[in-house]
mmCIF file of C-alpha atoms in Angstrom:
data_model
loop_
_atom_site.group_PDB
_atom_site.id
_atom_site.type_symbol
_atom_site.label_atom_id
_atom_site.label_comp_id
_atom_site.label_asym_id
_atom_site.label_seq_id
_atom_site.Cartn_x
_atom_site.Cartn_y
_atom_site.Cartn_z
ATOM 1 C CA UNK A 215 20.359 -12.209 -15.997
ATOM 2 C CA UNK A 216 18.904 -15.177 -17.798
ATOM 3 C CA UNK A 217 19.022 -15.292 -21.595
ATOM 4 C CA UNK A 218 16.254 -16.986 -23.548
ATOM 5 C CA UNK A 219 16.574 -17.732 -27.266
ATOM 6 C CA UNK A 220 12.785 -17.656 -27.725
ATOM 7 C CA UNK A 221 10.473 -14.665 -27.205
ATOM 8 C CA UNK A 222 7.693 -15.285 -24.690
ATOM 9 C CA UNK A 223 4.890 -13.763 -22.662
ATOM 10 C CA UNK A 224 4.653 -14.826 -19.013
ATOM 11 C CA UNK A 225 2.195 -14.197 -16.203
ATOM 12 C CA UNK A 226 2.978 -15.020 -12.555
ATOM 13 C CA UNK A 227 0.933 -15.365 -9.380
ATOM 14 C CA UNK A 228 2.936 -15.104 -6.155
ATOM 15 C CA UNK A 229 2.137 -15.578 -2.480
ATOM 16 C CA UNK A 230 4.872 -14.180 -0.232
ATOM 17 C CA UNK A 231 5.180 -14.075 3.565
ATOM 18 C CA UNK A 232 1.980 -13.734 5.561
ATOM 19 C CA UNK A 233 -0.857 -12.387 3.429
ATOM 20 C CA UNK A 234 1.350 -10.557 0.922
ATOM 21 C CA UNK A 235 0.222 -11.474 -2.600
ATOM 22 C CA UNK A 236 1.404 -10.303 -5.968
ATOM 23 C CA UNK A 237 1.576 -10.812 -9.707
ATOM 24 C CA UNK A 238 4.014 -10.169 -12.517
ATOM 25 C CA UNK A 239 3.764 -9.890 -16.287
ATOM 26 C CA UNK A 240 6.847 -10.304 -18.488
ATOM 27 C CA UNK A 241 7.375 -9.868 -22.213
ATOM 28 C CA UNK A 242 10.651 -10.955 -23.798
ATOM 29 C CA UNK A 243 11.577 -10.529 -27.445
ATOM 30 C CA UNK A 244 14.656 -10.435 -29.679
ATOM 31 C CA UNK A 245 17.155 -13.171 -30.519
ATOM 32 C CA UNK A 246 20.592 -11.646 -31.008
ATOM 33 C CA UNK A 247 19.702 -8.713 -28.741
ATOM 34 C CA UNK A 248 17.202 -10.049 -26.138
ATOM 35 C CA UNK A 249 15.014 -7.442 -24.458
ATOM 36 C CA UNK A 250 12.511 -7.770 -21.637
ATOM 37 C CA UNK A 251 9.781 -5.643 -20.123
ATOM 38 C CA UNK A 252 8.138 -6.539 -16.799
ATOM 39 C CA UNK A 253 5.533 -5.102 -14.439
ATOM 40 C CA UNK A 254 5.220 -6.451 -10.899
ATOM 41 C CA UNK A 255 2.877 -5.675 -8.012
ATOM 42 C CA UNK A 256 2.564 -6.751 -4.374
ATOM 43 C CA UNK A 257 -0.132 -5.906 -1.864
ATOM 44 C CA UNK A 258 -1.441 -6.837 1.552
ATOM 45 C CA UNK A 259 -4.889 -5.884 2.835
ATOM 46 C CA UNK A 260 -6.624 -5.820 6.197
ATOM 47 C CA UNK A 261 -3.431 -5.699 8.274
ATOM 48 C CA UNK A 262 -4.389 -5.041 11.890
ATOM 49 C CA UNK A 263 -3.197 -1.783 13.434
ATOM 50 C CA UNK A 264 -2.420 -1.869 17.158
ATOM 51 C CA UNK A 265 -1.591 1.069 19.390
ATOM 52 C CA UNK A 266 1.315 1.483 21.768
ATOM 53 C CA UNK A 267 -0.761 -0.011 24.602
ATOM 54 C CA UNK A 268 -2.109 -3.574 24.286
ATOM 55 C CA UNK A 269 -5.862 -3.831 23.913
ATOM 56 C CA UNK A 270 -8.604 -6.345 23.295
ATOM 57 C CA UNK A 271 -9.116 -5.257 19.686
ATOM 58 C CA UNK A 272 -7.048 -3.479 17.005
ATOM 59 C CA UNK A 273 -7.473 0.223 16.264
ATOM 60 C CA UNK A 274 -8.275 -0.590 12.644
ATOM 61 C CA UNK A 275 -6.782 -2.078 9.499
ATOM 62 C CA UNK A 276 -4.521 -0.796 6.729
ATOM 63 C CA UNK A 277 -2.947 -1.983 3.488
ATOM 64 C CA UNK A 278 0.452 -1.925 1.813
ATOM 65 C CA UNK A 279 1.009 -1.539 -1.926
ATOM 66 C CA UNK A 280 4.156 -2.014 -4.025
ATOM 67 C CA UNK A 281 4.577 -1.587 -7.778
ATOM 68 C CA UNK A 282 7.647 -1.912 -10.007
ATOM 69 C CA UNK A 283 8.374 -1.798 -13.730
ATOM 70 C CA UNK A 284 11.613 -2.611 -15.488
ATOM 71 C CA UNK A 285 13.329 -2.904 -18.860
ATOM 72 C CA UNK A 286 16.374 -5.074 -19.570
ATOM 73 C CA UNK A 287 18.571 -5.689 -22.599
ATOM 74 C CA UNK A 288 21.670 -7.770 -23.346
ATOM 75 C CA UNK A 289 24.224 -8.030 -26.163
ATOM 76 C CA UNK A 290 27.475 -9.845 -26.896
ATOM 77 C CA UNK A 291 29.180 -6.695 -28.287
ATOM 78 C CA UNK A 292 31.049 -8.835 -30.836
ATOM 79 C CA UNK A 293 32.788 -10.820 -28.067
ATOM 80 C CA UNK A 294 32.362 -14.348 -26.665
ATOM 81 C CA UNK A 295 30.760 -12.773 -23.584
ATOM 82 C CA UNK A 296 27.245 -11.542 -22.877
ATOM 83 C CA UNK A 297 26.622 -8.143 -21.251
ATOM 84 C CA UNK A 298 23.314 -6.959 -19.849
ATOM 85 C CA UNK A 299 21.647 -4.133 -17.957
ATOM 86 C CA UNK A 300 18.278 -3.528 -16.338
ATOM 87 C CA UNK A 301 16.596 -0.275 -15.358
ATOM 88 C CA UNK A 302 13.790 -0.492 -12.807
ATOM 89 C CA UNK A 303 11.471 1.913 -11.021
ATOM 90 C CA UNK A 304 9.741 1.089 -7.721
ATOM 91 C CA UNK A 305 6.820 2.664 -5.892
ATOM 92 C CA UNK A 306 5.355 1.710 -2.514
ATOM 93 C CA UNK A 307 2.698 3.312 -0.331
ATOM 94 C CA UNK A 308 2.038 2.902 3.395
ATOM 95 C CA UNK A 309 -0.370 5.216 5.241
ATOM 96 C CA UNK A 310 0.600 8.733 4.108
ATOM 97 C CA UNK A 311 4.193 7.712 3.358
ATOM 98 C CA UNK A 312 5.376 6.831 -0.122
ATOM 99 C CA UNK A 313 8.654 5.597 -1.565
ATOM 100 C CA UNK A 314 9.803 6.060 -5.143
ATOM 101 C CA UNK A 315 13.082 4.612 -6.407
ATOM 102 C CA UNK A 316 15.089 4.020 -9.573
ATOM 103 C CA UNK A 317 17.801 1.371 -9.803
ATOM 104 C CA UNK A 318 20.264 0.029 -12.361
ATOM 105 C CA UNK A 319 21.618 -3.537 -12.551
ATOM 106 C CA UNK A 320 24.551 -4.541 -14.765
ATOM 107 C CA UNK A 321 25.979 -7.996 -15.352
ATOM 108 C CA UNK A 322 28.013 -10.256 -17.604
ATOM 109 C CA UNK A 323 28.226 -13.944 -18.526
ATOM 110 C CA UNK A 324 31.653 -15.393 -19.341
ATOM 111 C CA UNK A 325 31.753 -18.840 -21.013
ATOM 112 C CA UNK A 326 34.911 -20.682 -19.958
ATOM 113 C CA UNK A 327 34.083 -23.847 -21.911
ATOM 114 C CA UNK A 328 31.041 -25.680 -23.255
ATOM 115 C CA UNK A 329 30.225 -26.833 -19.702
ATOM 116 C CA UNK A 330 31.430 -23.967 -17.474
ATOM 117 C CA UNK A 331 30.040 -20.431 -17.318
ATOM 118 C CA UNK A 332 31.045 -17.641 -14.939
ATOM 119 C CA UNK A 333 28.904 -14.622 -14.148
ATOM 120 C CA UNK A 334 29.143 -11.318 -12.313
ATOM 121 C CA UNK A 335 26.545 -8.716 -11.382
ATOM 122 C CA UNK A 336 26.197 -5.364 -9.611
ATOM 123 C CA UNK A 337 22.645 -4.560 -8.484
ATOM 124 C CA UNK A 338 20.683 -1.783 -6.849
ATOM 125 C CA UNK A 339 22.742 1.140 -8.131
ATOM 126 C CA UNK A 340 20.440 4.113 -7.619
ATOM 127 C CA UNK A 341 18.379 6.205 -5.215
ATOM 128 C CA UNK A 342 15.026 6.194 -3.483
ATOM 129 C CA UNK A 343 12.890 9.187 -2.574
ATOM 130 C CA UNK A 344 10.745 9.180 0.564
ATOM 131 C CA UNK A 345 8.494 12.236 0.824
ATOM 132 C CA UNK A 346 10.942 14.229 -1.336
ATOM 133 C CA UNK A 347 14.012 13.145 0.668
ATOM 134 C CA UNK A 348 16.650 11.288 -1.365
ATOM 135 C CA UNK A 349 18.731 8.434 0.032
ATOM 136 C CA UNK A 350 21.141 5.885 -1.459
ATOM 137 C CA UNK A 351 20.271 2.198 -1.707
ATOM 138 C CA UNK A 352 22.497 -0.641 -0.461
ATOM 139 C CA UNK A 353 24.472 -1.924 -3.463
ATOM 140 C CA UNK A 354 24.652 -5.675 -3.998
ATOM 141 C CA UNK A 355 27.393 -7.425 -5.960
ATOM 142 C CA UNK A 356 27.917 -11.073 -6.776
ATOM 143 C CA UNK A 357 29.774 -13.687 -8.736
ATOM 144 C CA UNK A 358 28.369 -16.992 -9.951
ATOM 145 C CA UNK A 359 29.474 -20.317 -11.382
ATOM 146 C CA UNK A 360 27.488 -22.809 -13.484
ATOM 147 C CA UNK A 361 28.669 -26.326 -14.285
ATOM 148 C CA UNK A 362 26.721 -28.293 -16.920
ATOM 149 C CA UNK A 363 26.841 -32.085 -16.544
ATOM 150 C CA UNK A 364 26.066 -33.346 -20.055
ATOM 151 C CA UNK A 365 25.435 -37.070 -19.360
ATOM 152 C CA UNK A 366 22.604 -36.312 -16.891
ATOM 153 C CA UNK A 367 21.524 -32.993 -18.456
ATOM 154 C CA UNK A 368 21.799 -31.199 -15.118
ATOM 155 C CA UNK A 369 23.548 -28.046 -13.915
ATOM 156 C CA UNK A 370 25.155 -27.146 -10.589
ATOM 157 C CA UNK A 371 24.917 -23.452 -9.684
ATOM 158 C CA UNK A 372 26.771 -21.500 -7.005
ATOM 159 C CA UNK A 373 26.596 -17.790 -6.133
ATOM 160 C CA UNK A 374 28.488 -15.592 -3.699
ATOM 161 C CA UNK A 375 26.668 -12.314 -2.968
ATOM 162 C CA UNK A 376 27.593 -9.298 -0.893
ATOM 163 C CA UNK A 377 25.083 -6.679 0.194
ATOM 164 C CA UNK A 378 26.280 -3.420 1.723
ATOM 165 C CA UNK A 379 23.549 -3.665 4.374
ATOM 166 C CA UNK A 380 23.076 -7.408 5.006
ATOM 167 C CA UNK A 381 26.559 -8.753 4.372
ATOM 168 C CA UNK A 382 27.536 -11.988 2.633
ATOM 169 C CA UNK A 383 25.267 -14.727 1.283
ATOM 170 C CA UNK A 384 26.113 -18.085 -0.327
ATOM 171 C CA UNK A 385 23.695 -19.886 -2.648
ATOM 172 C CA UNK A 386 23.942 -23.399 -4.082
ATOM 173 C CA UNK A 387 21.473 -24.952 -6.512
ATOM 174 C CA UNK A 388 20.807 -27.867 -8.834
ATOM 175 C CA UNK A 389 18.550 -27.888 -11.892
ATOM 176 C CA UNK A 390 17.741 -30.296 -14.699
ATOM 177 C CA UNK A 391 17.447 -29.584 -18.415
ATOM 178 C CA UNK A 392 15.244 -32.413 -19.670
ATOM 179 C CA UNK A 393 12.688 -32.288 -22.443
ATOM 180 C CA UNK A 394 9.301 -31.917 -20.741
ATOM 181 C CA UNK A 395 9.569 -32.139 -16.964
ATOM 182 C CA UNK A 396 12.341 -30.426 -14.975
ATOM 183 C CA UNK A 397 13.208 -29.991 -11.310
ATOM 184 C CA UNK A 398 15.228 -27.459 -9.330
ATOM 185 C CA UNK A 399 16.412 -27.172 -5.744
ATOM 186 C CA UNK A 400 18.589 -24.704 -3.888
ATOM 187 C CA UNK A 401 19.650 -23.317 -0.542
ATOM 188 C CA UNK A 402 21.016 -19.996 0.701
ATOM 189 C CA UNK A 403 23.024 -19.257 3.836
ATOM 190 C CA UNK A 404 23.721 -15.832 5.349
ATOM 191 C CA UNK A 405 24.080 -14.156 8.725
ATOM 192 C CA UNK A 406 20.430 -13.044 8.695
ATOM 193 C CA UNK A 407 18.646 -16.103 7.293
ATOM 194 C CA UNK A 408 18.905 -19.677 6.095
ATOM 195 C CA UNK A 409 16.442 -20.766 3.422
ATOM 196 C CA UNK A 410 15.835 -23.394 0.763
ATOM 197 C CA UNK A 411 13.587 -23.748 -2.273
ATOM 198 C CA UNK A 412 12.143 -26.476 -4.489
ATOM 199 C CA UNK A 413 10.447 -26.236 -7.853
ATOM 200 C CA UNK A 414 9.447 -27.959 -11.038
ATOM 201 C CA UNK A 415 8.482 -26.958 -14.556
ATOM 202 C CA UNK A 416 6.480 -28.663 -17.291
ATOM 203 C CA UNK A 417 6.749 -27.805 -20.978
ATOM 204 C CA UNK A 418 4.413 -28.816 -23.771
ATOM 205 C CA UNK A 419 4.751 -27.297 -27.225
ATOM 206 C CA UNK A 420 4.624 -23.510 -26.686
ATOM 207 C CA UNK A 421 3.425 -23.601 -23.071
ATOM 208 C CA UNK A 422 5.598 -23.815 -19.957
ATOM 209 C CA UNK A 423 4.375 -23.910 -16.352
ATOM 210 C CA UNK A 424 6.710 -23.253 -13.401
ATOM 211 C CA UNK A 425 5.899 -23.817 -9.729
ATOM 212 C CA UNK A 426 8.156 -23.132 -6.749
ATOM 213 C CA UNK A 427 8.015 -23.107 -2.951
ATOM 214 C CA UNK A 428 10.335 -21.319 -0.530
ATOM 215 C CA UNK A 429 11.159 -22.607 2.961
ATOM 216 C CA UNK A 430 12.596 -20.319 5.636
ATOM 217 C CA UNK A 431 13.229 -20.267 9.370
ATOM 218 C CA UNK A 432 9.827 -18.720 10.188
ATOM 219 C CA UNK A 433 7.692 -20.843 7.858
ATOM 220 C CA UNK A 434 5.557 -22.099 10.756
ATOM 221 C CA UNK A 435 4.564 -18.509 11.635
ATOM 222 C CA UNK A 436 4.566 -16.604 8.355
ATOM 223 C CA UNK A 437 3.703 -19.451 6.008
ATOM 224 C CA UNK A 438 5.459 -20.905 2.967
ATOM 225 C CA UNK A 439 5.786 -18.588 -0.062
ATOM 226 C CA UNK A 440 4.629 -20.085 -3.379
ATOM 227 C CA UNK A 441 5.149 -18.991 -6.976
ATOM 228 C CA UNK A 442 3.300 -20.005 -10.149
ATOM 229 C CA UNK A 443 4.371 -18.941 -13.678
ATOM 230 C CA UNK A 444 2.569 -19.599 -16.951
ATOM 231 C CA UNK A 445 4.653 -18.893 -20.049
ATOM 232 C CA UNK A 446 3.594 -18.804 -23.711
ATOM 233 C CA UNK A 447 6.396 -18.878 -26.279
ATOM 234 C CA UNK A 448 5.722 -16.587 -29.229
#
């Protein structure tokens, strides 16, 4: 759960695997008690539908739609730590099937020194409803470590995540904290996938632009996901 000392409005354009495209709008406000509201959507159109028997042409096309909205808040609670929570609702629609879910994420940041910060999070606590049938979601937990290197104004980040369905995942990243132009790079390793990402951001006065690309094992088939954020500090 990232904490920003400046309120901002941000709009994102995202291109995920295949032809899945989406957007996100975020609004963050508050200094001592930061709060954030976000709305995100994903969709894919004209997906070919094939029957059980191979044929020369598809039976038709269909689309997939996903929509989520969330609210998050954090506070120090008169301690050296920072505590936060996020409530999110999700809705997706495929053919005549729909899925509606509500989840809760909770986390904390623990400063060990001026250059070392520890973090912990529990995500996906909640339920989803599919055609009026309720089922539990796989809970994800994690711990993280951030080391700030003051002379170079860079940070080394490491995360250890555990998902009840997918197992363990390790993430390692590096990011800069310079004045105008910054870079970031990271990799993740798990039993199901190995991936890496690169990105940069440019800041000028009250405007910040972020761009990132995500490489995975099936990039040659499904393409390379890309993300573009435009932020306006208020």
